[in-house]
GROMACS .gro file of C-alpha atoms in nm:
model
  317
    1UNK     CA    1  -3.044   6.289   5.699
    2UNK     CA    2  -2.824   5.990   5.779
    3UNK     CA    3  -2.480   6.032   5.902
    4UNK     CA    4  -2.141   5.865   5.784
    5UNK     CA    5  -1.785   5.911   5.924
    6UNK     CA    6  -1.498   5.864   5.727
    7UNK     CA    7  -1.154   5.777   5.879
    8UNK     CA    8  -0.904   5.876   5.610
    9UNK     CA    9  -0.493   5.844   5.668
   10UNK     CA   10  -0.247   6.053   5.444
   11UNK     CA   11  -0.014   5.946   5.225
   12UNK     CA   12   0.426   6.002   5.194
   13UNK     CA   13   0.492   6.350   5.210
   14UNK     CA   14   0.273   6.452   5.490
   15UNK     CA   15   0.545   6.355   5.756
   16UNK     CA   16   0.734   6.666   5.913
   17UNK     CA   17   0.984   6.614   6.169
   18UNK     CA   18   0.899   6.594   6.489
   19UNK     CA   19   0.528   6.551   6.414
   20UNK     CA   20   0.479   6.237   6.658
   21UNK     CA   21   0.623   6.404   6.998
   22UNK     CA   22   0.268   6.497   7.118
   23UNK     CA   23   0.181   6.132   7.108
   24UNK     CA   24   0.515   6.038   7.344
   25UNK     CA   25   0.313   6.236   7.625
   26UNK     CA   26   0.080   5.972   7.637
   27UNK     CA   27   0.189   5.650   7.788
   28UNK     CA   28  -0.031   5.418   7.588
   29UNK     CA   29   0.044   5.617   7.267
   30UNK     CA   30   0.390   5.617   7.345
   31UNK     CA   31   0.397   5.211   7.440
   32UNK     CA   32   0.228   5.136   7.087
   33UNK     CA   33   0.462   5.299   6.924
   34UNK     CA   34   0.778   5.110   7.081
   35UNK     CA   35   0.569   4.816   7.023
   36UNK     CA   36   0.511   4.903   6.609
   37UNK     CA   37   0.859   4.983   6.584
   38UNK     CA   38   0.990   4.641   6.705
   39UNK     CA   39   0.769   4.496   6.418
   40UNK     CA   40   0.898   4.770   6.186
   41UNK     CA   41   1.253   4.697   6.276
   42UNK     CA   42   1.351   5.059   6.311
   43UNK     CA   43   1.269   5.281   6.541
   44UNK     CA   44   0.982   5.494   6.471
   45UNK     CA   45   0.996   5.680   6.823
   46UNK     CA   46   1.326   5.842   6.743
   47UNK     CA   47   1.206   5.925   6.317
   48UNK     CA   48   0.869   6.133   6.491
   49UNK     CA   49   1.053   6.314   6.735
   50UNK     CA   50   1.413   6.380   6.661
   51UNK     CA   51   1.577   6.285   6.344
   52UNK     CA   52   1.545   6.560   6.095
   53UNK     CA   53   1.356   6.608   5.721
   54UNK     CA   54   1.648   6.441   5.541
   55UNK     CA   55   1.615   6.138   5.736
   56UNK     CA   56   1.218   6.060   5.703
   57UNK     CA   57   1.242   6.174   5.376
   58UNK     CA   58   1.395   5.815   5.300
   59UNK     CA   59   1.107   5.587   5.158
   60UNK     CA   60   1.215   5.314   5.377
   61UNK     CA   61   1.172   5.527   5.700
   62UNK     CA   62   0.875   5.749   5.602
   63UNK     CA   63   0.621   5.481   5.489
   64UNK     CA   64   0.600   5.273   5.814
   65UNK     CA   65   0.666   5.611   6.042
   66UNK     CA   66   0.314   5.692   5.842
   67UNK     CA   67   0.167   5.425   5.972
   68UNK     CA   68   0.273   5.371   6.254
   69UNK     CA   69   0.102   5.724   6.330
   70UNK     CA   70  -0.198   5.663   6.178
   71UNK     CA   71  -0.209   5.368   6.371
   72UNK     CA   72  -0.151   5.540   6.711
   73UNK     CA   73  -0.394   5.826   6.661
   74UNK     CA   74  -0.656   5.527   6.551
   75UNK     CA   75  -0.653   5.333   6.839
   76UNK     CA   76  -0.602   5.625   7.081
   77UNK     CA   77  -0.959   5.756   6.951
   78UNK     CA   78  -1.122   5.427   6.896
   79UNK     CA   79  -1.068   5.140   7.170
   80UNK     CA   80  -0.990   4.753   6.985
   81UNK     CA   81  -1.340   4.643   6.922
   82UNK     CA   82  -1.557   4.938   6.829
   83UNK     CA   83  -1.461   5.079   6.482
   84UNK     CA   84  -1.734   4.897   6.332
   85UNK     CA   85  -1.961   5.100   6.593
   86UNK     CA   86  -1.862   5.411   6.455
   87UNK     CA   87  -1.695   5.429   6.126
   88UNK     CA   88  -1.866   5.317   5.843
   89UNK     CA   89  -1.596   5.423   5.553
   90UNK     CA   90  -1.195   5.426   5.621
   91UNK     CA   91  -0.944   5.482   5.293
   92UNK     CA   92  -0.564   5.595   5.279
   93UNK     CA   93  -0.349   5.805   5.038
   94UNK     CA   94  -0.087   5.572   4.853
   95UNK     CA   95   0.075   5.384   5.207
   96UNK     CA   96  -0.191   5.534   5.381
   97UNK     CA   97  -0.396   5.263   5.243
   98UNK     CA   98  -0.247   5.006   5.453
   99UNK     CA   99  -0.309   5.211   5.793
  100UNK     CA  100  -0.652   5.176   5.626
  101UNK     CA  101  -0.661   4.812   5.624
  102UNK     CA  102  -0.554   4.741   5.948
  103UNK     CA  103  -0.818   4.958   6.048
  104UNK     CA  104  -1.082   4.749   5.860
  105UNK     CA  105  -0.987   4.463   5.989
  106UNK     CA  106  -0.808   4.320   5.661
  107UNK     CA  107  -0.463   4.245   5.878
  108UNK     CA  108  -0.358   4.274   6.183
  109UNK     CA  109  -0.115   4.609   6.320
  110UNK     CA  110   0.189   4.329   6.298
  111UNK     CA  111   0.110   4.215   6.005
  112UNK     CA  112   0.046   4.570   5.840
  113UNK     CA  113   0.419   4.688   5.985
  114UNK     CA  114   0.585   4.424   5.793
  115UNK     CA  115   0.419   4.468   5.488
  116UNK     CA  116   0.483   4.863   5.484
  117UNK     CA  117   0.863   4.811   5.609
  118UNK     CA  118   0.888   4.564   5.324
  119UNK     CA  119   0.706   4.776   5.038
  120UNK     CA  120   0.963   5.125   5.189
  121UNK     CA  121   1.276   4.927   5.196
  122UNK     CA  122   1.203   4.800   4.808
  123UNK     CA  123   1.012   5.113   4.661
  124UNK     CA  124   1.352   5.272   4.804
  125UNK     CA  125   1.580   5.036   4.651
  126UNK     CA  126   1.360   5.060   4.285
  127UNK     CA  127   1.440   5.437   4.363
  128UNK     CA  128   1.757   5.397   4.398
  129UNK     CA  129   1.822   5.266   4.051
  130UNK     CA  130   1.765   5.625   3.862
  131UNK     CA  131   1.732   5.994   3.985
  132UNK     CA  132   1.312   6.002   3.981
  133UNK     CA  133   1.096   6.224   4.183
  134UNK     CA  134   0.693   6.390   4.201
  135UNK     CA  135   0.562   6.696   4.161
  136UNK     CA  136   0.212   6.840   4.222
  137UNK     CA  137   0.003   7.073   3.953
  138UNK     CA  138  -0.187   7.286   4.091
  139UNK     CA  139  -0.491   7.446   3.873
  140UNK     CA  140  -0.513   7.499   3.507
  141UNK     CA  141  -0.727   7.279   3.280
  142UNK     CA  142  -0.671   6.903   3.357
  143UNK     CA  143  -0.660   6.804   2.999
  144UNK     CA  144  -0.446   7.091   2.925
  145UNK     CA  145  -0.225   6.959   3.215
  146UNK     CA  146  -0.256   6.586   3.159
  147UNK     CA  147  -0.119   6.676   2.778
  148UNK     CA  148   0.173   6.872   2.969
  149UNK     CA  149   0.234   6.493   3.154
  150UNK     CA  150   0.229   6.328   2.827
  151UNK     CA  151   0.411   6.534   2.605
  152UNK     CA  152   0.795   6.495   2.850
  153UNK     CA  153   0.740   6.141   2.905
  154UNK     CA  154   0.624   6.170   3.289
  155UNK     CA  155   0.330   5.978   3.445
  156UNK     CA  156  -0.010   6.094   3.604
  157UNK     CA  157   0.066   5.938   3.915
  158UNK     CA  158  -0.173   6.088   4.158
  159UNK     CA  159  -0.538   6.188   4.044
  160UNK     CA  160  -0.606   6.425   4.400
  161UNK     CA  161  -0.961   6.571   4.260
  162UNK     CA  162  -1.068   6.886   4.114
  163UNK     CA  163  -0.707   7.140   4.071
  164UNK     CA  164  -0.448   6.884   4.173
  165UNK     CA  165  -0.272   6.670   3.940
  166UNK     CA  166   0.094   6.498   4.066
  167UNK     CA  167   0.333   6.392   3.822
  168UNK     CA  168   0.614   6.157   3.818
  169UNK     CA  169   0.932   6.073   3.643
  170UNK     CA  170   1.276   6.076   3.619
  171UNK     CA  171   1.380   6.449   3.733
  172UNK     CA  172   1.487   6.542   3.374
  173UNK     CA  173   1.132   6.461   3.268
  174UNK     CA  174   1.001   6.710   3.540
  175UNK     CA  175   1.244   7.015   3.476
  176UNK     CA  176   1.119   6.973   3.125
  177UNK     CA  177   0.772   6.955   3.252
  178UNK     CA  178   0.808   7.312   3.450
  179UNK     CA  179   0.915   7.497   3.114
  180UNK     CA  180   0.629   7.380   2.944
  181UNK     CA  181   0.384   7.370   3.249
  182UNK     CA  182  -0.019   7.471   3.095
  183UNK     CA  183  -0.131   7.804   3.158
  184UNK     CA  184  -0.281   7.904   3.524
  185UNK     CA  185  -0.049   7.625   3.690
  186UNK     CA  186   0.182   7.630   3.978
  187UNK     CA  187   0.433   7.324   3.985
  188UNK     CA  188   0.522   7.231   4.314
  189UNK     CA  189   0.812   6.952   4.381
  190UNK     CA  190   0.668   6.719   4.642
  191UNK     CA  191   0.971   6.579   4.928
  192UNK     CA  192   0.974   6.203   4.791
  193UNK     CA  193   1.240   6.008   4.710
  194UNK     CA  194   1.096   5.844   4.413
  195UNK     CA  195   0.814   5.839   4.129
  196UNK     CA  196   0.646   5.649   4.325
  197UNK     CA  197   0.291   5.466   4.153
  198UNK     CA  198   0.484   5.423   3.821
  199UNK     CA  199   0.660   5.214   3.598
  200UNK     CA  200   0.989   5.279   3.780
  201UNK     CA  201   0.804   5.111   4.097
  202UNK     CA  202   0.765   4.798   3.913
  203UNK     CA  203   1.051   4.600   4.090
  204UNK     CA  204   0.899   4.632   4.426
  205UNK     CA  205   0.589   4.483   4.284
  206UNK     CA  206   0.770   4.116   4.292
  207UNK     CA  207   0.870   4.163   4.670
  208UNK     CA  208   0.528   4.244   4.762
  209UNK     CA  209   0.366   3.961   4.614
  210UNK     CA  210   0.600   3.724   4.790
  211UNK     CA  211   0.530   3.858   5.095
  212UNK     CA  212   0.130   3.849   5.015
  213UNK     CA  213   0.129   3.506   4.914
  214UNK     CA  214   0.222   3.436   5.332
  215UNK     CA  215  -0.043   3.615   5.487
  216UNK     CA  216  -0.397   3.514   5.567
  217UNK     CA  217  -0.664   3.887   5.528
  218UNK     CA  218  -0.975   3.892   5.616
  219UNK     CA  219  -1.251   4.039   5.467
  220UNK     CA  220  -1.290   4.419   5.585
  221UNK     CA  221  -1.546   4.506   5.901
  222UNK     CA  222  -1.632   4.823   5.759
  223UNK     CA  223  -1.623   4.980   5.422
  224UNK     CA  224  -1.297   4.981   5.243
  225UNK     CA  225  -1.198   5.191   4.917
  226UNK     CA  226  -0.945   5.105   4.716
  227UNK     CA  227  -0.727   5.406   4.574
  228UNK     CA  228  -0.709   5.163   4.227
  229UNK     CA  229  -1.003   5.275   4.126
  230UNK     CA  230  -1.181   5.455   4.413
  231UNK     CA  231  -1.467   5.127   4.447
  232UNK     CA  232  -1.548   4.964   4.771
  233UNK     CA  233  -1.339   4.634   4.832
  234UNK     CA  234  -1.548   4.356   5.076
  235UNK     CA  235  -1.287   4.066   4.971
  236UNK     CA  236  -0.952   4.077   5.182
  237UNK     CA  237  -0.739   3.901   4.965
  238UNK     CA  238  -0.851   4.120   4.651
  239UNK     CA  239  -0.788   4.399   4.862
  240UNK     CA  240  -0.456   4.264   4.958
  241UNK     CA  241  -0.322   4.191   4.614
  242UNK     CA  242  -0.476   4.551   4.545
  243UNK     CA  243  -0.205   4.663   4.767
  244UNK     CA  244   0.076   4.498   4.630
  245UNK     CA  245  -0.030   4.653   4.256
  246UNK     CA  246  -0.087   5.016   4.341
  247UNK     CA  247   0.312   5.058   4.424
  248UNK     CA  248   0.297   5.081   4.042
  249UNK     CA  249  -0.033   5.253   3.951
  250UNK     CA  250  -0.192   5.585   3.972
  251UNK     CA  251  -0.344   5.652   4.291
  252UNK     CA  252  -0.692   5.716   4.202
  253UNK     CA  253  -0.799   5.971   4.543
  254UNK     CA  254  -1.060   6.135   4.295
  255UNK     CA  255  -1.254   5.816   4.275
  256UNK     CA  256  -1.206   5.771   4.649
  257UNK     CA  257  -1.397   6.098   4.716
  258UNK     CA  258  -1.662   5.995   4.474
  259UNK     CA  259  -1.744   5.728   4.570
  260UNK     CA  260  -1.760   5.901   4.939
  261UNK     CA  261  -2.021   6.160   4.853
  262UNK     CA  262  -2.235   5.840   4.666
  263UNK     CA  263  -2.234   5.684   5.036
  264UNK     CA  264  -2.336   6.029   5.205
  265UNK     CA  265  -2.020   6.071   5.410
  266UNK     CA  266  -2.138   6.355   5.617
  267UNK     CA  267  -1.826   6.368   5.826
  268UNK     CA  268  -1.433   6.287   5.733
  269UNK     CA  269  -1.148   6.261   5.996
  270UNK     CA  270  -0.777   6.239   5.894
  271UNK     CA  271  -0.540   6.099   6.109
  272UNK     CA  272  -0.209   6.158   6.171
  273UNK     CA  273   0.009   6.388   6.043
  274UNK     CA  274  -0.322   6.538   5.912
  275UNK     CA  275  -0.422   6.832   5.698
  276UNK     CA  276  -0.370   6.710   5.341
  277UNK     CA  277  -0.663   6.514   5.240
  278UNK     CA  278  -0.875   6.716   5.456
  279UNK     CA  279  -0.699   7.016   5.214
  280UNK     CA  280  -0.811   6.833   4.961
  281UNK     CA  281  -1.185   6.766   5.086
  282UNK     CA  282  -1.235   7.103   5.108
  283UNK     CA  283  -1.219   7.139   4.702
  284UNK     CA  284  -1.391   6.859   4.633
  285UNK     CA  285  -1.653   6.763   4.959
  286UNK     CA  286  -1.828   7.082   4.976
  287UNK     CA  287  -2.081   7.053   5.322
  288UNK     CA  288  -1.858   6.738   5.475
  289UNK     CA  289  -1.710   6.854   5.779
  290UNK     CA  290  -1.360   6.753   5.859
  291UNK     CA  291  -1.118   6.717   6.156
  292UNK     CA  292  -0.804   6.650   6.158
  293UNK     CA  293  -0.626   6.508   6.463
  294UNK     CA  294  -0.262   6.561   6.554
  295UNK     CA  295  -0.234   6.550   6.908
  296UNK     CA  296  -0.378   6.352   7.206
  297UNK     CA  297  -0.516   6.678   7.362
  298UNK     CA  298  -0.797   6.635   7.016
  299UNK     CA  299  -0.890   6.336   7.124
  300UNK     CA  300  -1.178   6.463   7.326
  301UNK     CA  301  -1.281   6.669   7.081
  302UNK     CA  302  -1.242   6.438   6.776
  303UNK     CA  303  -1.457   6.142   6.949
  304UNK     CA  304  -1.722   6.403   6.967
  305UNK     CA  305  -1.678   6.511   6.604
  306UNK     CA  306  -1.732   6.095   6.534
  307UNK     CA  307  -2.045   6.097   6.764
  308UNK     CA  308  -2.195   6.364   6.562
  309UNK     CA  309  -2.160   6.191   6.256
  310UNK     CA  310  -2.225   5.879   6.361
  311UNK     CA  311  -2.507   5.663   6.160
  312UNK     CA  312  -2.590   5.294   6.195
  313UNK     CA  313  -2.324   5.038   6.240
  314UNK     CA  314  -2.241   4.968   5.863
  315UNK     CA  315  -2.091   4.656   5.758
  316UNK     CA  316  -1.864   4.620   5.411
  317UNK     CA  317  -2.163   4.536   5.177
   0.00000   0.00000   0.00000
């Protein structure tokens, strides 16, 4: 049987505070992440270790203090130079996709810390404008429930596989979806600040693409899927522009894990602050193992998880 690793990174939402002080025991951990925050322009150091769930709640501090971890717990486990080696499929949740495509290769960490700082500061400020938020459905019949989303006006914003719808909309749109939630549901609010991947994201959209137009991708090392629509991207700039759409678009995880199990992933690892897509593998991956790494003191243990599961160097194609 051949073997594939996936790299995945989570999505907003998965941050808890204090969640990066493991990393700060290990100098060269703790060095990249003073280095990400300078190109972040806030300081990412103090949001994973001290400030408190209010604070990296915000959009504008929780996307790149996502990143930034995936980031750290990326190149703690895999030295610059041999991803290729070893993974042969990476993918992220929502803003997790852009920890994704610095891993790939698509843009550099620098490069990757502006764009998320830019797409927090104006999915925050398209926020801002009205009282909107997300909540997850879990269970029932996902007809019965994507009726449910229809019928107050609200949005299917993420598709999470097999149990797990989350909707979005303004917060009068989700009170009215809990009293007529399907049957064999249970609503859960997610902590966002937004309804984020909807129409209400649209103004950020414009930023984005002004920032996109400056930079220079490349075309990913490894395999690359795209939460649009769940396909394997090989063209940088597509993937890029990709990016700049999905702040306004359904995220599309359900496609991402089929089109995993059509490559024979064998193995998934979720990095930092990990646990929900791994949660979610374990619905919808049945026989992938998973890991997920939170801590240095894994590391060991996680680069033998990718040595077990590791098949021939794939490239993009």
């Amino acid at each position: 049987m051949s073997l594939v690793l996936a790299v995945v990174a989570p999505g907003q939402g998965a941050q808890t505070p204090g969640f990066l002080a493991p990393w700060l025991d290990d100098p060269t951990s703790a060095e990249l992440l003073g280095l990400l925050s300078e190109h972040a322009g806030t300081d990412l150091v103090a949001h994973g270790t001290t400030s408190d769930a209010e604070t990296i709640r915000d959009t504008a501090v929780a996307q790149p203090l996502l990143v930034a971890a995936g980031l750290t717990a990326a190149f703690a486990l895999f030295p610059t130079g041999t991803l290729p080696d070893v993974v042969q499929v990476t993918a992220g949740h929502s803003v997790g996709e852009i920890t994704a495509a610095v891993i790939a290769g698509v843009m550099g960490a620098p490069e990757g810390m502006e764009f998320v700082s830019l797409r927090g500061r104006a999915m925050a400020e398209a926020a801002a404008a009205r009282a909107t938020s997300m909540t997850a459905i879990i269970g029932g019949d996902r007809d019965e429930v994507l009726a449910a989303i229809d019928q107050v006006g609200a949005t299917p914003a993420n598709h999470n596989g097999s149990g797990q719808l989350v909707a979005a909309g303004t917060v009068e749109q989700l009170q009215h979806l809990t009293e007529v939630a399907p049957r064999r549901t249970r609503l859960v609010p997610l902590s966002v600040a937004g309804a984020f991947h909807t129409i209400h994201m649209s103004p950020a959209v414009e930023s984005l693409d002004s920032l996109a137009s400056r930079l220079s991708p490349a075309a990913p090392g490894i395999r690359l899927l795209s939460n649009a629509d769940g396909r394997v991207v090989t063209d940088g700039q597509e993937y890029l522009q990709r990016l700049v759409r999905q702040v306004a678009n359904p995220v599309r995880w359900d496609l991402c894990m089929q089109t995993m199990a059509e490559l024979g992933v064998t193995g998934m690892l979720e990095l930092t602050p990990a646990g929900t897509l791994t949660g979610i593998a374990k619905r919808n991956l049945r026989g992938v193992e998973l890991f997920n790494l939170d801590s240095p003191e894994q590391l060991e243990a996680a680069r033998a998880f990718a040595a077990d599961h590791r098949g021939a160097p794939a490239s993009a194609q």
